Short mmCIF file of N, CA, C and O and ligand atoms in Angstrom, two decimals:
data_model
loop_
_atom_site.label_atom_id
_atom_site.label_comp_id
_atom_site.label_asym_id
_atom_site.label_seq_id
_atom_site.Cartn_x
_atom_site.Cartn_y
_atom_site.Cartn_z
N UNK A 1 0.84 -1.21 0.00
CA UNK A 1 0.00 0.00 0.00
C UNK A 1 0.87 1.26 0.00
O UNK A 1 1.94 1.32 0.62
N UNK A 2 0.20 2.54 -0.95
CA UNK A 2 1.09 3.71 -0.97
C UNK A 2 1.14 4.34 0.46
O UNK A 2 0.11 4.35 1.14
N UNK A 3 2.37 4.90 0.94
CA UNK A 3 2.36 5.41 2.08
C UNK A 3 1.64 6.44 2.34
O UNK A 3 1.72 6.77 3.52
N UNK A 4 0.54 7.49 1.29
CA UNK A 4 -0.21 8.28 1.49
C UNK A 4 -1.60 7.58 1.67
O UNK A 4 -2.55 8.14 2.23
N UNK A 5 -1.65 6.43 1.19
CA UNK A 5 -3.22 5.42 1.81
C UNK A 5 -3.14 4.80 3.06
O UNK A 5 -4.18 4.55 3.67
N UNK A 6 -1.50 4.37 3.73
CA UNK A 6 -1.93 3.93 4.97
C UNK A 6 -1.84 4.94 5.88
O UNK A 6 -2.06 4.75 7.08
N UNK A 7 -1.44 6.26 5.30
CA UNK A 7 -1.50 7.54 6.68
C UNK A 7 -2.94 8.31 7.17
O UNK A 7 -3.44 8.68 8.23
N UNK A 8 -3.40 8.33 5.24
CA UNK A 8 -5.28 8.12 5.34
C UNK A 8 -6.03 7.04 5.94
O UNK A 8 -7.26 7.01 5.92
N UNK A 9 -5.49 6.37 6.35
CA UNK A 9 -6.27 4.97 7.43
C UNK A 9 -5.85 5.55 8.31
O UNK A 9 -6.55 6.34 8.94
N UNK A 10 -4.50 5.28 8.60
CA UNK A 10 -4.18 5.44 9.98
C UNK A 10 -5.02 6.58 10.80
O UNK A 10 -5.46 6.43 11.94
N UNK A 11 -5.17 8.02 9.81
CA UNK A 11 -6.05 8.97 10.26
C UNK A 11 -7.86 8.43 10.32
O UNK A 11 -8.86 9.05 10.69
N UNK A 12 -7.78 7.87 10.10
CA UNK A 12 -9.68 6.60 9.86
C UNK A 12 -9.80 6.30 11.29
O UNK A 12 -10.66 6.63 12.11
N UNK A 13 -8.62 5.51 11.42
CA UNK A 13 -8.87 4.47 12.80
C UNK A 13 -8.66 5.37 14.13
O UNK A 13 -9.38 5.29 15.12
N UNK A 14 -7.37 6.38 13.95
CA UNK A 14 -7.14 7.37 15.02
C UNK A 14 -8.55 7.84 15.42
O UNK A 14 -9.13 7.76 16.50
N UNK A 15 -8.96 8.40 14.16
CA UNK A 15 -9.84 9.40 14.74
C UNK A 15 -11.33 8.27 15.34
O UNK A 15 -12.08 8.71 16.21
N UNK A 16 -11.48 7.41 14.96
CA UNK A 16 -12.23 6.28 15.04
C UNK A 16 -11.95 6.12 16.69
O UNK A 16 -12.65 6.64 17.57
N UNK A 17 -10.98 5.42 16.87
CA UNK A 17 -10.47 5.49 18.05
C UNK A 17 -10.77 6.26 19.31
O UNK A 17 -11.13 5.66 20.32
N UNK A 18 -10.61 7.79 19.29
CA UNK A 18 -10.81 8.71 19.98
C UNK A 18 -12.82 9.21 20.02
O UNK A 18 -13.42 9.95 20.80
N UNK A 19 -13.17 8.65 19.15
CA UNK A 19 -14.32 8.73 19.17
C UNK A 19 -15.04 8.07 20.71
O UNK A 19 -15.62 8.51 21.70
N UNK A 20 -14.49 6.47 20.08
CA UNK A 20 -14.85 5.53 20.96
C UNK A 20 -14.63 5.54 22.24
O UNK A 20 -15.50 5.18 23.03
N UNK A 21 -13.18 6.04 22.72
CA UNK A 21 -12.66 6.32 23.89
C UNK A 21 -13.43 7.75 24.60
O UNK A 21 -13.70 7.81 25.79
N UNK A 22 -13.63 8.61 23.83
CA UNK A 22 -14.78 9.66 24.34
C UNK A 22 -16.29 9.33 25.06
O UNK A 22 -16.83 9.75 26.09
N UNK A 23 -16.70 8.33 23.94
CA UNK A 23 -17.91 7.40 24.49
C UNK A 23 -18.15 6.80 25.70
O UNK A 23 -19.14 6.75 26.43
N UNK A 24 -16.66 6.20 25.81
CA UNK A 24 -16.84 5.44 26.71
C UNK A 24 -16.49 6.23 27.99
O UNK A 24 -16.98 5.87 29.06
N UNK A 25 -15.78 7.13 27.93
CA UNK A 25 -15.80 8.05 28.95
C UNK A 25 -17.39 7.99 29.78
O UNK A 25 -17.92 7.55 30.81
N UNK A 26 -17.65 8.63 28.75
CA UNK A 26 -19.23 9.01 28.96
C UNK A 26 -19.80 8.21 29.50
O UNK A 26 -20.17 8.49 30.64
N UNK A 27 -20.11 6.97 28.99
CA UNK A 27 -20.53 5.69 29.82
C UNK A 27 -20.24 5.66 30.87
O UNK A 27 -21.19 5.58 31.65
N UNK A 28 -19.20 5.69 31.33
CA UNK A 28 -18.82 5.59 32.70
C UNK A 28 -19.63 6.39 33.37
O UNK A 28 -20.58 5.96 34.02
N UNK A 29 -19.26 7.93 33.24
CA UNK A 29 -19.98 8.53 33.64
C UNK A 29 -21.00 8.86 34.47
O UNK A 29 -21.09 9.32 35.61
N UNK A 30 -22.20 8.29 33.09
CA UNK A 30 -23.46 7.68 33.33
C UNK A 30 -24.16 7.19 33.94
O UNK A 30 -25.34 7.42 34.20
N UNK A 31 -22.84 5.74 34.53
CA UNK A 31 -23.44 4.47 35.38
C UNK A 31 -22.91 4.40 36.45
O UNK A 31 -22.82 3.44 37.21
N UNK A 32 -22.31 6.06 36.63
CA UNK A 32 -21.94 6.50 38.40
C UNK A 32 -23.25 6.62 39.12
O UNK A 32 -23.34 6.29 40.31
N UNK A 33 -24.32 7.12 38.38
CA UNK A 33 -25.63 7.30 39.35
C UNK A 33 -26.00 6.76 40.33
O UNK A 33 -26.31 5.59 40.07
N UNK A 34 -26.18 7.09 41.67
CA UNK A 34 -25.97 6.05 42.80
C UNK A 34 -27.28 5.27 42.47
O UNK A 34 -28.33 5.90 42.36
N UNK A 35 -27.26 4.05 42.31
CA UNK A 35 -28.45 2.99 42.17
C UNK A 35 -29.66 3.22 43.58
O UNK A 35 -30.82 2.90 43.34
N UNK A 36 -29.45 3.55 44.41
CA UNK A 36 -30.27 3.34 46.13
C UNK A 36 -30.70 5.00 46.03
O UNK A 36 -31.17 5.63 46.98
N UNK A 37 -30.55 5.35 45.16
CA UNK A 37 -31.13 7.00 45.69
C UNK A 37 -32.59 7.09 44.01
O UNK A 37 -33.11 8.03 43.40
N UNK A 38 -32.65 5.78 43.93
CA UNK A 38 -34.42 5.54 43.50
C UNK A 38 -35.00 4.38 44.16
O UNK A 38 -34.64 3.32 43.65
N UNK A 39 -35.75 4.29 45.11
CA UNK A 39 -36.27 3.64 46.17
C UNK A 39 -37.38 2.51 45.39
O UNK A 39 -37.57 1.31 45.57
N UNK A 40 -38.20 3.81 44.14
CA UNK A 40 -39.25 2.55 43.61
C UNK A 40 -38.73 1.47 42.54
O UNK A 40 -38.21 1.73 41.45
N UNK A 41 -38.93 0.44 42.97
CA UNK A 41 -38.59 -0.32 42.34
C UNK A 41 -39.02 -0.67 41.09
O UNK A 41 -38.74 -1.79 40.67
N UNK A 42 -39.82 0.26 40.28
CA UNK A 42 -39.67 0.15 38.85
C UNK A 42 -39.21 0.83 38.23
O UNK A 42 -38.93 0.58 37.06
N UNK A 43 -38.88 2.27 39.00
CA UNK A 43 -37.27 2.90 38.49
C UNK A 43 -35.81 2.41 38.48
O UNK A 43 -34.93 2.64 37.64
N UNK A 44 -35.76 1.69 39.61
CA UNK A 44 -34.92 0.94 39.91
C UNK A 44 -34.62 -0.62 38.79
O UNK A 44 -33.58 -0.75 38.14
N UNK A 45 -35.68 -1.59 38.78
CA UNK A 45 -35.47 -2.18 37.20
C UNK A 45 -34.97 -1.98 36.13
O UNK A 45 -34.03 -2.60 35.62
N UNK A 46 -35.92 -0.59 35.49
CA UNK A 46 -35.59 -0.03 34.50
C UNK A 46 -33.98 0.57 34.21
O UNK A 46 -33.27 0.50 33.21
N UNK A 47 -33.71 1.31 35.79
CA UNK A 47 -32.38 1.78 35.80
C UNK A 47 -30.88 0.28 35.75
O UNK A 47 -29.66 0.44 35.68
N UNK A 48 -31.72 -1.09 35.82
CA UNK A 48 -30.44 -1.90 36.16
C UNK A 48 -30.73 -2.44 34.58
O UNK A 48 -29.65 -2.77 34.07
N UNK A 49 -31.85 -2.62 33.68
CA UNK A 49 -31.87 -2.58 32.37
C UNK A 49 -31.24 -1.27 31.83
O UNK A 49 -31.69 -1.22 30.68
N UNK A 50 -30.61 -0.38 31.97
CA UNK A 50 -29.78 0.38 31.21
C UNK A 50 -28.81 0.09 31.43
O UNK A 50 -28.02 0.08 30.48
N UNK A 51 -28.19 -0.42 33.11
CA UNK A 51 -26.82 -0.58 33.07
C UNK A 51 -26.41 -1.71 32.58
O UNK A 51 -25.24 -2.04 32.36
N UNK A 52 -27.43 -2.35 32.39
CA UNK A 52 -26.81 -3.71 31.19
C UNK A 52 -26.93 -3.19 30.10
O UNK A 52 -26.02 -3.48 29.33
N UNK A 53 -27.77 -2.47 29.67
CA UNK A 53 -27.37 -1.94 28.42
C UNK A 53 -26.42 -1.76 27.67
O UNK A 53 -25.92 -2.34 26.71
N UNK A 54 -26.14 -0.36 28.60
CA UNK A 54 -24.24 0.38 28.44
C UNK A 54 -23.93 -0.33 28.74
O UNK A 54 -22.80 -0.18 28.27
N UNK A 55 -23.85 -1.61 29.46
CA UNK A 55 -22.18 -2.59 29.84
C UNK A 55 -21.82 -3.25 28.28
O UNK A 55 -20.82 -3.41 27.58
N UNK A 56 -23.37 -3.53 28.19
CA UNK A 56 -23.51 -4.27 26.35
C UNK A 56 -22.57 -3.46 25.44
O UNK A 56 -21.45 -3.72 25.00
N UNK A 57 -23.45 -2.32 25.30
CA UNK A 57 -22.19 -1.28 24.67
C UNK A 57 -21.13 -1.41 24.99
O UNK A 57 -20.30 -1.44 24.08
N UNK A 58 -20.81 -1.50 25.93
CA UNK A 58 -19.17 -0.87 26.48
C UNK A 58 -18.22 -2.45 26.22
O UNK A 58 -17.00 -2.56 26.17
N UNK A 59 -19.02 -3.30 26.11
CA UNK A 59 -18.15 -4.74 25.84
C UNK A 59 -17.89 -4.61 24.19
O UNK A 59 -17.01 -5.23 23.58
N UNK A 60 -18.73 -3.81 23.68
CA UNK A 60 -18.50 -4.09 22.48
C UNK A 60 -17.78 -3.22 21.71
O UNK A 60 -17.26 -3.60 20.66
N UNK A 61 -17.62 -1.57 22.30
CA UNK A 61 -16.91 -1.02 22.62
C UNK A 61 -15.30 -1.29 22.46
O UNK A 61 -14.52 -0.90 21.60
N UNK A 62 -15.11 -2.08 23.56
CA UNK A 62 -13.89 -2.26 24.08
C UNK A 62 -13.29 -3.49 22.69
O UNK A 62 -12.14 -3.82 22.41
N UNK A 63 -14.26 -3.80 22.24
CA UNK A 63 -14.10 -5.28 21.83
C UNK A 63 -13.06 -4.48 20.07
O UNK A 63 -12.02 -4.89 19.55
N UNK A 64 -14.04 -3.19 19.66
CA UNK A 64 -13.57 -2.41 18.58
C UNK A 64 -12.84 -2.06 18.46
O UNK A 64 -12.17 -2.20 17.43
N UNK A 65 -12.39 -1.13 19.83
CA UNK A 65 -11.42 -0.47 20.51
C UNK A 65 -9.87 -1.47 20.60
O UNK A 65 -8.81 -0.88 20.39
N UNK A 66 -9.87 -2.40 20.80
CA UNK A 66 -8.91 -3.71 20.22
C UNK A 66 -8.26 -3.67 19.33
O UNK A 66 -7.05 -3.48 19.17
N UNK A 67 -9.52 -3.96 18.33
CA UNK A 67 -9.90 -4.56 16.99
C UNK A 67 -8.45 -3.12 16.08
O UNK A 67 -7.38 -3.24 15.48
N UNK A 68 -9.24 -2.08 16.47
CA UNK A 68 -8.44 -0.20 15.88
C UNK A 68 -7.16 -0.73 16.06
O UNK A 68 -6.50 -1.08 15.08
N UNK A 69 -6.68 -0.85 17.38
CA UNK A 69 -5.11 -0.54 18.23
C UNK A 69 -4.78 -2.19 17.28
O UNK A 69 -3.62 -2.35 17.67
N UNK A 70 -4.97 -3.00 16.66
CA UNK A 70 -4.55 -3.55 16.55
C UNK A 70 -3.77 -3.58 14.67
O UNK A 70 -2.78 -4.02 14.09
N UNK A 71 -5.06 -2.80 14.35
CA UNK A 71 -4.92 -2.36 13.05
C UNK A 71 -3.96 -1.05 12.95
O UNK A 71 -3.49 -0.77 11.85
N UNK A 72 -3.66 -0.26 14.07
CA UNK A 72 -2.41 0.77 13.83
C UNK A 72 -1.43 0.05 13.77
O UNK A 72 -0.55 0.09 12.91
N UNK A 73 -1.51 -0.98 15.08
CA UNK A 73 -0.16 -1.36 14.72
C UNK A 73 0.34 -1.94 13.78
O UNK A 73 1.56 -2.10 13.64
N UNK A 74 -0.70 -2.41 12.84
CA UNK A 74 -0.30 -3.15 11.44
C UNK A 74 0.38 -2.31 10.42
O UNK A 74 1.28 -2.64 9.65
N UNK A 75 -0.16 -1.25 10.56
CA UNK A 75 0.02 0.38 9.76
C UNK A 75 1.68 0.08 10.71
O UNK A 75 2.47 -0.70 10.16
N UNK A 76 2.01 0.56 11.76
CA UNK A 76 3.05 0.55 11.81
C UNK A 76 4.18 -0.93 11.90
O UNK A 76 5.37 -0.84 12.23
N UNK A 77 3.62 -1.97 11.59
CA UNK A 77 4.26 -3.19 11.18
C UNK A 77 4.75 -3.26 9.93
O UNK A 77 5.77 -3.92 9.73
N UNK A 78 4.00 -2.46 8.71
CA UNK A 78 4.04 -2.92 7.24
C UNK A 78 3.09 -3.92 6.79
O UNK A 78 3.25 -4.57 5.75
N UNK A 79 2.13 -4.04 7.56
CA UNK A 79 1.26 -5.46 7.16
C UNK A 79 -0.25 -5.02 7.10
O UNK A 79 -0.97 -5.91 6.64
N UNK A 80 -0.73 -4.16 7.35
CA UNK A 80 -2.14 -3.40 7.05
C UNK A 80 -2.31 -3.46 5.87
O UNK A 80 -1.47 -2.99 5.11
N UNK A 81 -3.57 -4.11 5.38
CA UNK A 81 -4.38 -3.63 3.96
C UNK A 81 -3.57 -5.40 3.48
O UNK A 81 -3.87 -5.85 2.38
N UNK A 82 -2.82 -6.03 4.19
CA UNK A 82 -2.55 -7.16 3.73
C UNK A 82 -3.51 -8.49 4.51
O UNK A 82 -3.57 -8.65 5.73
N UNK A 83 -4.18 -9.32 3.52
CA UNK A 83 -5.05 -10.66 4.01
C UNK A 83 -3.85 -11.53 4.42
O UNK A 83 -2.74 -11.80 3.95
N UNK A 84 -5.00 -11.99 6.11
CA UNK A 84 -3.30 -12.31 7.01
C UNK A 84 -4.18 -14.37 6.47
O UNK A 84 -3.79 -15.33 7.13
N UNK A 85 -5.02 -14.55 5.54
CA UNK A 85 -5.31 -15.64 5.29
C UNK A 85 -4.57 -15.96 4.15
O UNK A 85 -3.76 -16.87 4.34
N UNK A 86 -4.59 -15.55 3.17
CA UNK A 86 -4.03 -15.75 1.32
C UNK A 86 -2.88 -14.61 1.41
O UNK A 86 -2.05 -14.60 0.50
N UNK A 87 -2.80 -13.91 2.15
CA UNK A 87 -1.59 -12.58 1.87
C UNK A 87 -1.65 -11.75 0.97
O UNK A 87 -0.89 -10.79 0.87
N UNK A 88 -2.63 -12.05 0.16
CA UNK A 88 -3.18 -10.80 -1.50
C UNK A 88 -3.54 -9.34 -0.81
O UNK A 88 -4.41 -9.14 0.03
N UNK A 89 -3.04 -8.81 -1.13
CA UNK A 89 -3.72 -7.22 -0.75
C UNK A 89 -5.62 -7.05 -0.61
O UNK A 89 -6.46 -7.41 -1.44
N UNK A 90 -5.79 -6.50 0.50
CA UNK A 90 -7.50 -6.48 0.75
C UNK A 90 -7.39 -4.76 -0.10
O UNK A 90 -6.69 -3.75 -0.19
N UNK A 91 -9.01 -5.57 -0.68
CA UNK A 91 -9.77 -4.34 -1.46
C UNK A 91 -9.49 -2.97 -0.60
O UNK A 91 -9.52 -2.92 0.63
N UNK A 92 -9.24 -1.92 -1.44
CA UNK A 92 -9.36 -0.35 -0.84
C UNK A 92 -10.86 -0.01 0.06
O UNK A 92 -11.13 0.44 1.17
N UNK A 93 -11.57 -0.50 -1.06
CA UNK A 93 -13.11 -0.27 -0.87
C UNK A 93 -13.49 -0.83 0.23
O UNK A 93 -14.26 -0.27 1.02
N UNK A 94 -12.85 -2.33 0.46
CA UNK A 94 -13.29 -3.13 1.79
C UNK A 94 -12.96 -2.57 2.79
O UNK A 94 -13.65 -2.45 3.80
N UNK A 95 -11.34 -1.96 2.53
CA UNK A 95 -10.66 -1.13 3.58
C UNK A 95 -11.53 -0.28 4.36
O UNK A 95 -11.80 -0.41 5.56
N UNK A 96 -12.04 0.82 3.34
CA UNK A 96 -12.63 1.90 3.63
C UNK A 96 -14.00 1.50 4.31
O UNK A 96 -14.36 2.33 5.15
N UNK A 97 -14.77 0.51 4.16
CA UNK A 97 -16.09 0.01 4.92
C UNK A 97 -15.83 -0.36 6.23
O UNK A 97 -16.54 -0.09 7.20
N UNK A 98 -14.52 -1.16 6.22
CA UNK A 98 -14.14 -1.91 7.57
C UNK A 98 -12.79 -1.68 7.53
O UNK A 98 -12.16 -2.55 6.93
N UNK A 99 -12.15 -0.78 8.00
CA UNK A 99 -10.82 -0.53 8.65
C UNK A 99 -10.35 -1.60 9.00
O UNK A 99 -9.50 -2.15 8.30
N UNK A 100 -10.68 -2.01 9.88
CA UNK A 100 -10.32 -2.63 11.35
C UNK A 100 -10.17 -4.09 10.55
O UNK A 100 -9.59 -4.90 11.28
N UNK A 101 -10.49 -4.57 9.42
CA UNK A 101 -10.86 -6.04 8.70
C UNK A 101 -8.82 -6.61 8.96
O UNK A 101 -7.86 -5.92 9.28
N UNK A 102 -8.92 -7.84 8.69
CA UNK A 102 -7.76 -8.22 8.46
C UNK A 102 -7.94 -9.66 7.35
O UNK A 102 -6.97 -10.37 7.08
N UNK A 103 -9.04 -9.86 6.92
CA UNK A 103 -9.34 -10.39 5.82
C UNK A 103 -9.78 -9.96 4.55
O UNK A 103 -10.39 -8.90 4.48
N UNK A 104 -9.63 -10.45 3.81
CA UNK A 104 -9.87 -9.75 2.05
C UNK A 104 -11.24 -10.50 1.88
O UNK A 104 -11.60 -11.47 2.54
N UNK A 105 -12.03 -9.79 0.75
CA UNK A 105 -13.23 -10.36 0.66
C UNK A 105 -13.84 -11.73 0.46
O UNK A 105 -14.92 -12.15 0.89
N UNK A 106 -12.78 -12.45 -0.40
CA UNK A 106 -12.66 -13.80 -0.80
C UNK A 106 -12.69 -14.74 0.13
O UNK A 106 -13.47 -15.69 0.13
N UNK A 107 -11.60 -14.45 1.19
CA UNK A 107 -11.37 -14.93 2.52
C UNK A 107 -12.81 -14.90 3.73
O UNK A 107 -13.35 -15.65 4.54
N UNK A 108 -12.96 -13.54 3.20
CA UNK A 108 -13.67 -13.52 4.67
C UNK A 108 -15.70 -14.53 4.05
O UNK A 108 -16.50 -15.14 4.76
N UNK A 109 -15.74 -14.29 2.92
CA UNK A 109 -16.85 -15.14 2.28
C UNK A 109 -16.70 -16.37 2.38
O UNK A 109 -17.68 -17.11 2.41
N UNK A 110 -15.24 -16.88 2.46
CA UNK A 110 -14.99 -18.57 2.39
C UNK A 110 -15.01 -18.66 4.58
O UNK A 110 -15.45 -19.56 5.31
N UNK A 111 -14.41 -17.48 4.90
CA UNK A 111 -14.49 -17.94 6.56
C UNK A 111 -16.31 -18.12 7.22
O UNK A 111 -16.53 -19.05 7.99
N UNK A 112 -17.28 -17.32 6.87
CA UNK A 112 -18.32 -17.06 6.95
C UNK A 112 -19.16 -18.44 6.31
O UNK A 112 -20.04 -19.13 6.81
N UNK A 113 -18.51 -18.51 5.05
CA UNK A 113 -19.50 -20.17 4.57
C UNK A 113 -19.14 -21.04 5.67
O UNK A 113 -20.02 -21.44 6.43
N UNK A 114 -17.73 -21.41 5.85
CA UNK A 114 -17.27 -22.60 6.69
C UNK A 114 -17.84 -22.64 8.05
O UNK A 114 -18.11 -23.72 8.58
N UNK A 115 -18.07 -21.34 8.71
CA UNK A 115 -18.67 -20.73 9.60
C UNK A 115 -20.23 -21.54 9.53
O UNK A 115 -20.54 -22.18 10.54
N UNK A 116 -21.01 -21.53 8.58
CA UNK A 116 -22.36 -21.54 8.68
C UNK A 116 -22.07 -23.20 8.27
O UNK A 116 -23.03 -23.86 8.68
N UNK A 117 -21.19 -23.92 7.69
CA UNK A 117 -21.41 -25.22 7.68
C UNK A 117 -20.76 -25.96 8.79
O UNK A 117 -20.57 -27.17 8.64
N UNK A 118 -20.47 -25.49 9.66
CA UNK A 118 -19.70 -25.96 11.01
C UNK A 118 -21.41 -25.87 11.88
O UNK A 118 -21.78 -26.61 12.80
N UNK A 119 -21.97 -25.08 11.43
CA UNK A 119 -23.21 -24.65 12.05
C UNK A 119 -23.45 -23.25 13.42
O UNK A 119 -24.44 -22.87 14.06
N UNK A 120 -22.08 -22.84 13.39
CA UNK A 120 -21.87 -21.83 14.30
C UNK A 120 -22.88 -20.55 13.95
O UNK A 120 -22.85 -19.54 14.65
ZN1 LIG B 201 -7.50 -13.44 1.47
#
């Protein structure tokens, strides 16, 4: 990949990145609310169905948040935008949909069939 396409990713995922980490700030935040200072207990429900909510979020979150830091470092490995299955260069276009991918389209259609005939 030209070194002016992986500095345009790298700026994708950064800023991607800082998004997420802002979010999750926030989350936190959020689910400081002392739980015991709503007494009725259908505020109280409702309030422990949000904090599973955001935890939902925040697992998945974290799970992206990975996924990014793992893809800079590829950018700074030399190995980004490369399929770590066949080694062929992944589509620009795929790039640009899914940053974070480390499979090429071919790959990731043959991982997904095998996927559904394993029955997973
Ligand atoms: Zn591949």
């Amino acid at each position: 990949m030209e070194p002016e396409q992986l500095a345009q990713f790298k700026t994708i995922l950064e800023e991607r990145l800082r998004e997420l980490l802002g979010e999750a700030e926030k989350t936190v935040s959020g689910m400081s609310n002392d739980i015991d200072t709503f007494p009725d207990p259908t505020d109280r429900a409702s309030l422990e169905t949000d904090r599973n909510f955001l935890l939902r979020i925040r697992d998945r979150e974290r799970k992206l948040i990975g996924k990014i830091k793992e893809a800079l470092q590829r950018i700074e490995d030399g190995t980004y935008g490369i399929c770590e299955a066949c080694g062929e260069p992944i589509g620009e276009k795929r790039l640009l949909a899914r940053p974070v991918t480390t499979l090429c389209i071919e790959c990731k259609a043959r991982q997904e069939k095998e996927e559904r005939n394993r029955g997973l």
